[in-house]
Coordinates of C-alpha atoms and ligand atoms in Angstrom, one line a residue:
M1400 CA -152.1 -24.5 -125.7
K1401 CA -149.3 -24.1 -123.2
S1402 CA -148.0 -27.0 -121.2
G1403 CA -148.3 -27.0 -117.4
Y1404 CA -144.6 -26.3 -117.1
E1405 CA -144.8 -23.4 -119.6
I1406 CA -147.4 -21.9 -117.3
L1407 CA -145.5 -22.5 -114.1
N1408 CA -142.3 -21.0 -115.7
N1409 CA -144.1 -17.8 -116.9
P1410 CA -144.0 -15.2 -114.2
F1411 CA -147.0 -13.4 -115.7
L1412 CA -149.2 -16.4 -115.5
N1413 CA -147.8 -18.4 -112.6
K1414 CA -149.8 -18.6 -109.4
G1415 CA -147.7 -21.4 -107.8
T1416 CA -149.4 -23.2 -105.0
A1417 CA -152.5 -21.0 -105.5
F1418 CA -153.6 -22.7 -108.7
T1419 CA -157.1 -24.1 -107.9
K1420 CA -158.0 -27.7 -108.4
E1421 CA -159.9 -26.9 -111.6
E1422 CA -157.0 -24.9 -113.0
R1423 CA -154.6 -27.8 -112.2
E1424 CA -156.9 -30.2 -114.1
K1425 CA -157.6 -27.9 -117.0
Y1426 CA -154.1 -26.7 -117.7
G1427 CA -151.9 -29.7 -117.3
L1428 CA -150.8 -28.7 -113.8
L1429 CA -152.0 -31.9 -112.0
G1430 CA -149.4 -33.3 -109.8
L1431 CA -146.9 -30.6 -110.6
L1432 CA -147.4 -28.8 -107.3
P1433 CA -147.9 -30.1 -103.7
P1434 CA -151.5 -30.8 -103.0
Y1435 CA -152.5 -28.1 -100.6
I1436 CA -154.0 -25.0 -102.3
Q1437 CA -152.8 -21.8 -100.8
T1438 CA -154.5 -18.4 -100.8
I1439 CA -152.3 -15.4 -101.8
D1440 CA -152.3 -14.4 -98.2
E1441 CA -150.9 -17.8 -97.1
Q1442 CA -148.3 -17.5 -99.8
T1443 CA -147.5 -14.0 -98.5
K1444 CA -147.1 -15.1 -94.9
Q1445 CA -144.8 -17.9 -96.0
T1446 CA -142.6 -15.8 -98.3
Y1447 CA -142.5 -12.9 -95.8
G1448 CA -141.3 -15.3 -93.2
Q1449 CA -138.5 -16.4 -95.4
F1450 CA -137.6 -12.8 -96.2
L1451 CA -137.3 -12.0 -92.5
K1452 CA -134.8 -14.8 -92.0
K1453 CA -132.3 -13.3 -94.4
D1454 CA -129.6 -11.4 -92.6
K1455 CA -128.1 -9.2 -95.2
L1456 CA -130.1 -6.6 -97.3
I1457 CA -128.6 -7.9 -100.5
E1458 CA -129.8 -11.4 -99.6
K1459 CA -133.2 -10.1 -98.9
R1460 CA -133.2 -8.4 -102.3
H1461 CA -132.1 -11.6 -103.9
F1462 CA -134.9 -13.6 -102.3
L1463 CA -137.5 -11.0 -103.3
M1464 CA -136.2 -11.1 -106.9
E1465 CA -136.6 -14.8 -106.9
I1466 CA -140.3 -14.3 -106.1
F1467 CA -140.4 -11.6 -108.9
N1468 CA -138.8 -14.0 -111.3
T1469 CA -141.3 -16.7 -110.7
N1470 CA -144.6 -15.0 -109.8
R1471 CA -145.2 -11.3 -110.5
T1472 CA -148.7 -11.3 -108.8
L1473 CA -147.3 -12.6 -105.6
F1474 CA -144.3 -10.3 -105.7
Y1475 CA -146.5 -7.2 -106.1
Y1476 CA -149.0 -8.4 -103.5
L1477 CA -146.2 -8.9 -101.0
F1478 CA -144.6 -5.6 -102.0
S1479 CA -148.0 -3.8 -101.4
K1480 CA -148.1 -5.1 -97.8
H1481 CA -144.6 -3.9 -97.0
V1482 CA -143.9 -0.8 -99.2
V1483 CA -141.8 1.1 -96.7
E1484 CA -139.7 -1.9 -95.8
F1485 CA -139.2 -3.1 -99.3
M1486 CA -138.6 0.1 -101.2
P1487 CA -134.9 0.5 -100.1
I1488 CA -134.3 -3.1 -100.9
V1489 CA -135.8 -3.5 -104.3
Y1490 CA -134.9 0.0 -105.2
D1491 CA -132.3 2.6 -103.9
P1492 CA -130.0 2.1 -102.0
V1493 CA -129.6 -1.7 -102.1
I1494 CA -130.1 -1.7 -105.9
A1495 CA -126.7 0.0 -106.2
E1496 CA -125.0 -2.9 -104.6
S1497 CA -126.9 -5.3 -106.8
I1498 CA -125.8 -3.4 -109.9
E1499 CA -122.2 -3.4 -108.8
N1500 CA -122.3 -7.2 -108.4
Y1501 CA -124.7 -8.0 -111.2
S1502 CA -122.5 -10.3 -113.1
A1503 CA -121.4 -12.3 -110.1
L1504 CA -125.0 -12.6 -108.8
F1505 CA -126.7 -13.3 -112.1
V1506 CA -129.4 -15.9 -112.1
N1507 CA -132.2 -14.7 -114.3
P1508 CA -132.5 -12.1 -117.1
Q1509 CA -135.8 -10.8 -115.6
N1510 CA -137.6 -10.4 -119.0
A1511 CA -135.3 -7.5 -120.0
A1512 CA -134.2 -6.6 -123.5
Y1513 CA -130.4 -6.5 -123.9
L1514 CA -129.4 -4.4 -126.9
S1515 CA -125.8 -4.0 -128.2
V1516 CA -124.7 -0.8 -129.7
K1517 CA -122.8 -2.6 -132.5
E1518 CA -125.9 -4.6 -133.5
P1519 CA -128.5 -2.1 -134.6
E1520 CA -129.8 -4.6 -137.1
N1521 CA -131.0 -6.7 -134.1
I1522 CA -133.0 -4.1 -132.3
E1523 CA -136.4 -5.1 -133.7
T1524 CA -135.8 -8.8 -133.2
I1525 CA -134.7 -8.3 -129.6
L1526 CA -137.6 -6.1 -128.6
K1527 CA -140.0 -8.5 -130.1
N1528 CA -138.3 -11.5 -128.4
A1529 CA -138.4 -9.7 -125.0
A1530 CA -142.0 -8.5 -125.4
D1531 CA -143.1 -12.0 -126.3
N1532 CA -146.4 -10.8 -127.8
R1533 CA -147.2 -8.7 -124.7
K1534 CA -148.6 -5.3 -125.4
I1535 CA -145.9 -3.0 -124.1
R1536 CA -147.0 0.5 -122.9
L1537 CA -143.9 1.5 -120.8
I1538 CA -140.2 1.1 -121.4
V1539 CA -137.5 2.2 -119.0
V1540 CA -134.2 2.3 -120.9
T1541 CA -130.7 2.9 -119.6
D1542 CA -127.3 2.9 -121.1
A1543 CA -125.9 2.8 -117.6
E1544 CA -123.3 5.5 -118.1
G1545 CA -124.5 7.4 -115.0
I1546 CA -126.0 4.9 -112.6
L1547 CA -127.2 6.9 -109.5
G1548 CA -123.9 8.5 -108.4
I1549 CA -121.9 5.3 -108.9
G1550 CA -121.1 6.0 -112.6
D1551 CA -120.6 3.6 -115.5
W1552 CA -121.8 0.0 -115.0
G1553 CA -122.3 -1.3 -118.6
T1554 CA -124.8 -4.1 -118.9
N1555 CA -125.0 -4.4 -115.2
G1556 CA -127.2 -1.2 -115.3
V1557 CA -130.1 -3.3 -116.5
D1558 CA -131.1 -3.6 -112.9
I1559 CA -132.0 0.1 -112.7
S1560 CA -134.5 -0.4 -115.6
V1561 CA -136.0 -3.4 -113.8
G1562 CA -136.0 -1.6 -110.4
K1563 CA -137.6 1.6 -111.7
L1564 CA -140.4 -0.4 -113.3
M1565 CA -141.0 -2.4 -110.1
V1566 CA -141.7 1.0 -108.4
Y1567 CA -144.1 2.0 -111.3
T1568 CA -146.2 -1.1 -110.5
A1569 CA -145.9 -1.0 -106.7
A1570 CA -146.7 2.8 -106.5
A1571 CA -149.0 3.4 -109.4
G1572 CA -150.4 0.0 -110.4
I1573 CA -148.8 -0.1 -113.9
D1574 CA -149.6 -3.6 -115.2
P1575 CA -146.3 -5.5 -115.1
A1576 CA -147.2 -7.4 -118.2
T1577 CA -147.1 -4.2 -120.2
V1578 CA -143.6 -3.0 -119.2
L1579 CA -140.2 -3.7 -120.7
P1580 CA -136.9 -3.0 -119.1
V1581 CA -134.2 -2.2 -121.7
V1582 CA -130.5 -1.8 -121.4
I1583 CA -128.4 -0.4 -124.3
D1584 CA -124.9 -1.9 -123.9
A1585 CA -122.8 0.8 -125.5
G1586 CA -119.7 -0.5 -123.9
T1587 CA -118.2 0.6 -120.6
N1588 CA -115.2 2.7 -119.5
R1589 CA -115.0 1.0 -116.2
K1590 CA -111.7 -0.9 -116.4
E1591 CA -112.7 -3.3 -113.5
L1592 CA -115.6 -4.6 -115.7
L1593 CA -113.6 -4.9 -118.9
E1594 CA -111.0 -6.9 -117.0
N1595 CA -113.5 -9.0 -114.9
D1596 CA -113.8 -12.6 -116.1
L1597 CA -117.4 -12.8 -114.9
Y1598 CA -118.6 -9.5 -116.6
L1599 CA -121.6 -10.3 -118.8
G1600 CA -121.5 -7.2 -121.0
N1601 CA -119.6 -6.1 -124.1
R1602 CA -115.9 -5.7 -123.5
F1603 CA -115.2 -2.5 -125.4
E1604 CA -115.0 1.2 -124.5
R1605 CA -118.0 3.3 -124.8
V1606 CA -119.1 4.1 -128.3
R1607 CA -119.8 7.8 -128.8
G1608 CA -120.8 10.2 -131.6
D1609 CA -122.8 9.3 -134.6
E1610 CA -122.7 5.6 -134.1
Y1611 CA -124.2 6.0 -130.7
Y1612 CA -126.8 8.6 -131.6
N1613 CA -127.8 6.6 -134.7
F1614 CA -128.4 3.6 -132.6
I1615 CA -130.5 5.6 -130.1
D1616 CA -132.6 6.9 -133.0
K1617 CA -133.1 3.4 -134.5
F1618 CA -134.1 2.2 -131.0
V1619 CA -136.6 5.0 -130.6
K1620 CA -138.1 4.5 -134.0
T1621 CA -138.3 0.7 -133.7
A1622 CA -139.9 0.9 -130.2
E1623 CA -142.4 3.5 -131.4
K1624 CA -143.3 1.3 -134.4
L1625 CA -143.7 -1.9 -132.4
F1626 CA -145.6 -0.6 -129.4
P1627 CA -148.5 1.8 -130.0
N1628 CA -149.1 4.5 -127.2
L1629 CA -145.6 3.8 -125.8
Y1630 CA -144.3 5.9 -122.8
L1631 CA -140.6 6.0 -123.1
H1632 CA -138.6 6.7 -119.8
W1633 CA -134.8 7.3 -119.9
E1634 CA -132.8 6.6 -116.9
D1635 CA -129.2 7.2 -115.8
F1636 CA -127.7 8.2 -119.1
G1637 CA -124.4 10.2 -118.8
R1638 CA -124.2 13.9 -118.6
L1639 CA -123.0 14.1 -122.2
N1640 CA -126.1 12.4 -123.6
A1641 CA -129.1 12.7 -121.3
A1642 CA -130.2 16.2 -122.1
N1643 CA -129.4 15.8 -125.9
I1644 CA -131.7 12.8 -126.1
L1645 CA -134.5 14.4 -124.2
N1646 CA -134.2 17.6 -126.3
K1647 CA -134.4 15.6 -129.5
Y1648 CA -137.5 13.6 -128.7
E1649 CA -139.6 15.5 -126.1
N1650 CA -141.8 17.3 -128.6
E1651 CA -142.1 14.3 -130.9
I1652 CA -143.1 11.3 -128.7
T1653 CA -144.4 10.5 -125.2
T1654 CA -141.1 10.6 -123.5
F1655 CA -139.5 11.5 -120.1
N1656 CA -136.1 11.7 -118.6
D1657 CA -136.3 10.8 -114.9
D1658 CA -133.1 12.3 -113.8
I1659 CA -133.7 15.7 -115.4
Q1660 CA -137.5 15.9 -115.1
G1661 CA -138.5 13.6 -112.3
T1662 CA -135.8 14.9 -110.0
G1663 CA -136.8 18.5 -111.0
I1664 CA -140.4 17.8 -110.1
I1665 CA -139.7 16.1 -106.7
T1666 CA -137.2 18.8 -105.6
L1667 CA -139.6 21.6 -106.6
A1668 CA -142.3 19.8 -104.6
G1669 CA -140.0 19.5 -101.6
I1670 CA -139.0 23.2 -101.8
L1671 CA -142.7 24.2 -102.1
G1672 CA -143.3 22.0 -99.0
A1673 CA -140.4 23.6 -97.1
L1674 CA -141.7 27.1 -98.0
K1675 CA -145.2 26.2 -96.8
I1676 CA -143.5 25.4 -93.4
S1677 CA -141.4 28.6 -93.3
G1678 CA -144.1 30.8 -94.8
E1679 CA -141.6 32.2 -97.2
K1680 CA -142.0 33.0 -100.9
L1681 CA -140.2 31.1 -103.7
T1682 CA -139.5 34.3 -105.6
E1683 CA -137.4 35.6 -102.7
Q1684 CA -135.1 32.6 -102.4
V1685 CA -131.5 32.4 -103.5
Y1686 CA -130.8 29.0 -105.1
M1687 CA -127.5 27.2 -105.0
C1688 CA -126.9 23.9 -106.8
F1689 CA -123.8 21.8 -105.9
G1690 CA -123.1 19.4 -108.8
A1691 CA -124.7 20.9 -111.9
G1692 CA -124.9 17.8 -114.0
T1693 CA -128.0 16.0 -115.4
A1694 CA -130.0 16.2 -112.2
G1695 CA -128.5 19.5 -110.9
A1696 CA -129.2 21.4 -114.0
G1697 CA -132.6 19.8 -114.5
I1698 CA -133.6 20.8 -111.0
A1699 CA -132.4 24.4 -111.5
R1700 CA -134.3 24.7 -114.7
R1701 CA -137.5 23.4 -113.0
I1702 CA -137.2 25.9 -110.0
F1703 CA -136.4 28.6 -112.5
N1704 CA -139.5 27.9 -114.5
E1705 CA -141.5 28.0 -111.4
M1706 CA -140.1 31.3 -110.3
V1707 CA -141.1 32.7 -113.7
A1708 CA -144.6 31.2 -113.4
Q1709 CA -144.9 32.9 -110.1
G1710 CA -144.3 36.3 -111.6
L1711 CA -140.6 37.0 -112.0
S1712 CA -139.2 38.0 -115.3
E1713 CA -136.6 35.5 -116.7
E1714 CA -133.9 38.1 -116.0
E1715 CA -135.0 38.6 -112.4
A1716 CA -135.2 34.9 -111.9
K1717 CA -131.8 34.1 -113.3
K1718 CA -130.2 36.5 -110.7
R1719 CA -131.3 34.1 -108.0
F1720 CA -129.4 31.1 -109.4
Y1721 CA -125.8 30.0 -108.6
L1722 CA -124.4 26.7 -109.9
V1723 CA -121.3 25.2 -108.4
D1724 CA -119.5 22.3 -110.1
R1725 CA -116.0 20.8 -110.1
Q1726 CA -114.6 24.2 -111.2
G1727 CA -116.3 26.1 -108.3
L1728 CA -118.9 28.7 -108.9
L1729 CA -119.7 28.7 -112.7
F1730 CA -119.0 31.9 -114.5
E1731 CA -119.7 32.8 -118.2
D1732 CA -116.0 32.3 -119.0
T1733 CA -115.6 29.0 -117.1
E1734 CA -114.2 26.3 -119.3
G1735 CA -116.3 23.3 -120.1
L1736 CA -119.8 24.7 -119.3
T1737 CA -122.5 22.4 -120.6
P1738 CA -125.4 23.8 -122.6
E1739 CA -127.7 23.3 -119.5
Q1740 CA -125.3 25.2 -117.3
T1741 CA -124.6 28.2 -119.6
P1742 CA -127.9 30.1 -119.0
F1743 CA -127.2 30.1 -115.2
A1744 CA -123.5 31.1 -115.4
R1745 CA -122.6 34.4 -113.6
K1746 CA -120.5 37.3 -114.5
R1747 CA -117.2 37.6 -112.6
S1748 CA -117.9 41.4 -112.2
E1749 CA -120.6 40.6 -109.7
F1750 CA -118.0 39.6 -107.1
T1751 CA -114.9 41.4 -105.8
N1752 CA -113.3 38.0 -105.2
A1753 CA -114.6 36.0 -108.2
N1754 CA -111.4 34.1 -108.7
E1755 CA -111.5 32.8 -105.1
L1756 CA -114.9 31.2 -105.5
T1757 CA -113.6 27.8 -106.5
T1758 CA -115.0 25.8 -103.5
L1759 CA -118.5 25.4 -102.2
E1760 CA -117.5 27.0 -98.9
A1761 CA -116.3 30.1 -100.6
A1762 CA -119.3 30.3 -102.9
V1763 CA -121.8 29.9 -100.0
K1764 CA -120.0 32.7 -98.1
A1765 CA -120.1 35.0 -101.0
V1766 CA -123.6 34.3 -102.2
K1767 CA -125.5 33.5 -99.0
P1768 CA -128.0 31.1 -100.5
T1769 CA -131.3 30.2 -98.9
I1770 CA -131.6 26.9 -100.7
L1771 CA -128.7 24.4 -101.2
V1772 CA -129.4 21.3 -103.3
G1773 CA -126.6 18.6 -103.7
T1774 CA -126.4 16.4 -106.8
S1775 CA -122.6 16.2 -106.9
T1776 CA -122.0 12.5 -106.0
V1777 CA -119.4 13.7 -103.5
P1778 CA -120.1 12.6 -100.0
K1779 CA -119.9 14.8 -96.9
T1780 CA -119.3 18.0 -98.8
F1781 CA -122.1 19.9 -97.0
T1782 CA -119.8 20.5 -94.0
K1783 CA -120.7 21.9 -90.6
E1784 CA -119.0 25.2 -91.5
I1785 CA -121.0 25.5 -94.7
V1786 CA -124.3 24.6 -93.2
Q1787 CA -123.8 26.9 -90.2
E1788 CA -122.7 29.7 -92.5
M1789 CA -126.0 29.3 -94.4
A1790 CA -128.0 29.3 -91.2
K1791 CA -126.5 32.6 -90.2
H1792 CA -128.2 34.4 -93.0
T1793 CA -131.5 32.7 -93.3
A1794 CA -134.0 31.6 -90.6
R1795 CA -134.9 28.3 -92.2
P1796 CA -132.2 27.2 -94.7
I1797 CA -133.5 24.6 -97.2
I1798 CA -130.9 21.9 -97.6
F1799 CA -131.4 18.8 -99.8
P1800 CA -128.4 16.4 -100.1
L1801 CA -129.7 14.3 -102.9
S1802 CA -126.8 12.2 -104.1
N1803 CA -127.4 8.5 -104.0
P1804 CA -126.8 5.9 -102.8
T1805 CA -126.4 6.5 -99.0
R1806 CA -122.6 6.6 -99.0
L1807 CA -122.5 9.4 -101.5
A1808 CA -124.9 11.8 -99.8
E1809 CA -123.5 15.4 -99.3
A1810 CA -124.7 15.2 -95.6
S1811 CA -126.9 13.2 -93.4
A1812 CA -130.2 14.5 -92.3
K1813 CA -129.1 14.0 -88.7
D1814 CA -126.1 16.3 -89.0
L1815 CA -128.0 18.9 -90.8
I1816 CA -130.7 19.0 -88.1
E1817 CA -128.2 19.0 -85.3
W1818 CA -125.9 21.6 -86.8
T1819 CA -128.7 24.0 -87.3
D1820 CA -130.6 23.2 -84.1
G1821 CA -133.5 22.0 -86.0
K1822 CA -133.8 25.1 -88.3
A1823 CA -132.8 23.4 -91.6
L1824 CA -135.6 22.1 -93.8
V1825 CA -134.2 18.9 -95.0
A1826 CA -135.0 16.2 -97.7
T1827 CA -132.7 13.4 -98.7
G1828 CA -132.4 11.2 -101.8
I1829 CA -132.5 8.0 -99.8
P1830 CA -134.9 7.2 -96.9
S1831 CA -133.8 8.8 -93.5
D1832 CA -135.1 7.8 -90.1
P1833 CA -136.8 10.6 -88.1
I1834 CA -134.4 12.6 -85.9
E1835 CA -135.1 13.5 -82.3
L1836 CA -133.8 16.8 -81.0
N1837 CA -134.8 18.8 -78.0
G1838 CA -138.1 17.0 -77.7
I1839 CA -139.1 17.5 -81.3
T1840 CA -139.3 14.6 -83.9
Y1841 CA -138.1 15.8 -87.3
E1842 CA -139.6 13.7 -90.1
I1843 CA -137.3 13.7 -93.2
G1844 CA -138.9 13.8 -96.6
Q1845 CA -137.4 11.6 -99.3
A1846 CA -136.8 13.8 -102.4
N1847 CA -136.4 10.9 -104.7
N1848 CA -137.9 10.9 -108.2
A1849 CA -139.6 7.5 -107.2
L1850 CA -142.1 9.6 -105.4
I1851 CA -143.2 11.3 -108.5
Y1852 CA -142.5 9.3 -111.7
P1853 CA -145.0 6.5 -111.1
G1854 CA -148.0 8.8 -110.7
L1855 CA -146.8 10.9 -113.6
G1856 CA -146.6 7.8 -115.7
L1857 CA -150.0 6.6 -114.6
G1858 CA -151.6 9.9 -115.6
I1859 CA -149.8 9.9 -119.0
I1860 CA -150.6 6.2 -119.7
A1861 CA -154.2 6.5 -118.7
T1862 CA -154.8 9.5 -120.9
K1863 CA -152.5 8.4 -123.7
S1864 CA -151.0 11.8 -123.9
K1865 CA -149.1 12.7 -127.0
I1866 CA -146.2 14.3 -125.2
I1867 CA -145.1 15.5 -121.8
N1868 CA -144.7 19.3 -121.6
D1869 CA -143.8 21.8 -119.0
K1870 CA -147.4 22.4 -117.9
I1871 CA -147.8 18.7 -117.1
I1872 CA -144.6 18.6 -115.2
S1873 CA -145.6 21.7 -113.2
A1874 CA -149.0 20.1 -112.4
A1875 CA -147.2 17.0 -111.1
A1876 CA -144.9 19.1 -108.8
H1877 CA -147.9 21.1 -107.4
S1878 CA -150.0 18.0 -106.8
L1879 CA -148.0 16.9 -103.8
G1880 CA -148.2 20.3 -102.0
G1881 CA -151.8 19.7 -100.9
I1882 CA -151.0 16.4 -99.3
I1883 CA -148.4 17.4 -96.6
D1884 CA -149.4 18.4 -93.2
T1885 CA -147.2 21.2 -92.1
T1886 CA -148.9 22.1 -88.9
K1887 CA -146.8 19.9 -86.6
S1888 CA -143.3 21.0 -85.6
G1889 CA -140.7 18.8 -87.3
A1890 CA -143.1 18.1 -90.2
A1891 CA -141.5 16.6 -93.4
V1892 CA -141.4 18.7 -96.5
L1893 CA -142.7 15.8 -98.6
P1894 CA -145.4 13.2 -98.0
P1895 CA -144.1 9.8 -96.6
V1896 CA -143.3 6.8 -98.6
S1897 CA -146.0 4.9 -96.6
K1898 CA -148.5 6.9 -98.6
L1899 CA -146.8 6.2 -102.0
T1900 CA -149.7 4.4 -103.6
E1901 CA -152.3 7.0 -102.4
F1902 CA -150.4 10.0 -103.6
S1903 CA -149.3 8.5 -106.8
E1904 CA -153.0 8.5 -107.7
T1905 CA -153.3 12.2 -106.7
V1906 CA -150.3 13.0 -109.0
A1907 CA -151.9 10.9 -111.8
L1908 CA -155.1 12.9 -111.5
S1909 CA -153.4 16.3 -111.6
V1910 CA -151.3 15.1 -114.6
G1911 CA -154.3 13.6 -116.3
Q1912 CA -156.2 16.9 -115.8
S1913 CA -153.4 18.9 -117.4
V1914 CA -153.3 16.5 -120.4
L1915 CA -157.1 16.9 -120.9
D1916 CA -157.0 20.7 -120.4
Q1917 CA -154.4 21.0 -123.0
K1918 CA -156.2 18.5 -125.3
L1919 CA -153.1 16.3 -125.5
N1920 CA -155.1 13.0 -125.0
T1921 CA -155.2 10.9 -128.1
E1922 CA -158.5 9.3 -127.3
P1923 CA -161.6 10.9 -125.8
I1924 CA -161.9 10.7 -122.0
S1925 CA -165.2 11.5 -120.3
D1926 CA -164.3 10.6 -116.8
L1927 CA -160.7 11.0 -115.8
K1928 CA -161.0 9.2 -112.4
E1929 CA -162.5 6.2 -114.1
A1930 CA -159.8 6.2 -116.8
I1931 CA -157.1 6.2 -114.2
K1932 CA -158.9 3.5 -112.2
N1933 CA -159.2 1.4 -115.3
A1934 CA -155.6 1.8 -116.2
K1935 CA -154.5 0.4 -112.8
W1936 CA -153.5 -3.2 -112.3
I1937 CA -154.2 -4.9 -109.0
P1938 CA -152.1 -7.7 -107.7
E1939 CA -154.7 -10.5 -107.3
Y1940 CA -155.1 -13.8 -109.0
K1941 CA -157.5 -13.6 -111.9
E1942 CA -159.2 -16.4 -113.6
M1943 CA -156.8 -18.0 -116.2
I1944 CA -158.0 -17.6 -119.7
L1945 CA -155.6 -19.1 -122.2
Ligands
LIG563 N1 -132.8 12.0 -105.3 C1 -133.0 11.9 -106.6 O1 -134.2 11.7 -107.0 C2 -131.9 11.9 -107.6 C3 -132.2 11.9 -108.9 C4 -131.2 12.0 -109.9 C5 -129.9 12.0 -109.4 N2 -129.6 11.9 -108.1 C6 -128.3 11.9 -107.6 O2 -127.6 13.0 -108.0 C7 -126.2 12.7 -108.3 C8 -125.8 13.2 -109.7 O3 -126.5 12.5 -110.7 P1 -126.5 13.0 -112.1 O4 -127.2 12.1 -112.9 O5 -126.8 14.4 -112.2 O6 -124.9 12.9 -112.5 P2 -124.0 13.8 -113.4 O7 -122.7 13.1 -113.6 O8 -124.7 14.2 -114.6 O9 -123.8 15.1 -112.5 C9 -122.9 15.1 -111.4 C10 -122.3 16.5 -111.4 O10 -121.5 16.7 -110.3 C11 -120.3 17.3 -110.6 N3 -119.2 17.0 -109.7 C12 -118.5 15.9 -109.6 N4 -117.5 16.1 -108.6 C13 -117.7 17.3 -108.1 C14 -117.1 18.0 -107.1 N5 -116.0 17.5 -106.4 N6 -117.5 19.3 -106.8 C15 -118.6 19.8 -107.5 N7 -119.2 19.1 -108.5 C16 -118.8 17.9 -108.8 C17 -120.0 16.7 -112.0 O11 -119.0 17.5 -112.8 C18 -121.4 16.7 -112.6 O12 -121.7 17.9 -113.3 C19 -126.1 11.2 -108.1 O13 -125.6 10.8 -106.9 C20 -127.5 10.7 -108.3 O14 -127.8 9.6 -107.5 C21 -130.6 11.9 -107.2
LIG564 O1 -132.6 6.0 -108.6 C1 -132.7 6.9 -107.7 O2 -132.7 6.6 -106.5 C2 -132.9 8.3 -108.0 C3 -132.3 8.8 -109.2 O3 -132.9 8.4 -110.4 C4 -130.8 8.6 -109.2 O4 -130.3 8.4 -110.3 O5 -130.1 8.7 -108.2
LIG565 MN1 -131.5 8.0 -112.0

């Protein structure tokens, strides 16, 4: 039997002032709380009032995390009432500020598991300690080498695992008691952390090679052993490791890399939405990626697969792709190509001025892309000249500056709309306000993987799929297309975040159907809708059974 304080201090059990008289008597809570018994709506009104009084966004986040730390049910109930307002605070972009200041702001470890690369022998104990006998179905793990576009943040990166999981619950109702945020502290190459007195992580440079991969492997095996039907989500690994890890495990276990696959899905969905507006065909587009790293190459691969699915041969489809990275347009003989870039590298002989194509501007002039997607982490690189050059050659240029957080975006939606006189079809990684131009209101879609991974996860968790394959991923991307209304001028290319919980269920249904069609479910399912409904957790106080 737990003591009253053990219950109050357990965020999965705590109801705070909402404990009933009977519960207070039965569970040793008598006199541990003020006498008035609040409903969850009264608690919500009071906490939202406090939230509104905080001036700075980081303070608002800090306050919300305090509710999260003490009472998960109240946190998610409150979140469900203010999804659009809270998303940028608990998630991107404010999460970036919180990660940068994690050690200075630390108050609570938020039920995360902190693994250290030099202590593989402790993986099992740590995962068990952090799970605390909960049945874990979903892990988000990061090693924080490539946090958003802000780079290597060592142990501080744990916040991204916590934040991604918060969105899983808010958007798709994944039971917060079944999730585990994990950070693998593999060291950090950020000098300012290594030299910071307050830094809470390991003070050594990143461990690479066999020692690192052996640790990853032991982590995967241990997590799979401890937690049956686990869905393992990888987040913000560095460019050197992200694809390697996914390639190694994707056919073995139920696993997913958000930056490669999630971003690929949401960007394809946005492009399909844009083409619905312009009335053009995907197979006729010329695709240019700026920043061909984890996300950039992952997106290119997804769009490529879709072109092939829509009837192009692989050879024909490849001719439509141009990757630009630090070196400029990537050619077959460019030094330092990654395995993910190589298939899309071009021949120099295709251009008369190949050696001059070392900048985005030169590449855009030479290639005349119809789609430009930015995942470069370099701000303001989609300049007026580049954008207007694109608009000269295509009626509705599709331009998605996706680098996060806000300060790293390749362009603002406002500039893109204004520079093209409203012709550009735009989506951004972070939320953008609507833009007014010449009497038209342009709604801007958010091409952020948060719009897709929760629904995908729900579909996978509800059906207990063995793996996640290309067909499932494609089903997820197509599921959003039916939702957007493109009849109004200025319509967004993606559905709005205000409908996040609704369309996450649509995504889950499409994903679940694909799992069943391919017989990848590990248990029989007679009614998919019912299975998805049953898999969802609702933020309400349930009767305490201890
Ligand atoms: N909107 C979304 O859902 C979403 C999802 C994933 C990543 N992202 C964003 O995409 C960006 C990249 O993330 P990632 O995980 O792919 O990182 P990454 O480090 O794997 O890739 C970044 C790439 O950009 C290249 N680059 C750096 N400077 C450049 C320059 N000056 N010119 C051209 N290329 C340059 C790098 O060489 C690298 O290949 C981040 O800002 C991240 O926030 C957005
Ligand atoms: O976290 C986000 O906002 C999206 C994405 O996973 C990223 O790394 O930028
Ligand atoms: Mn990410």
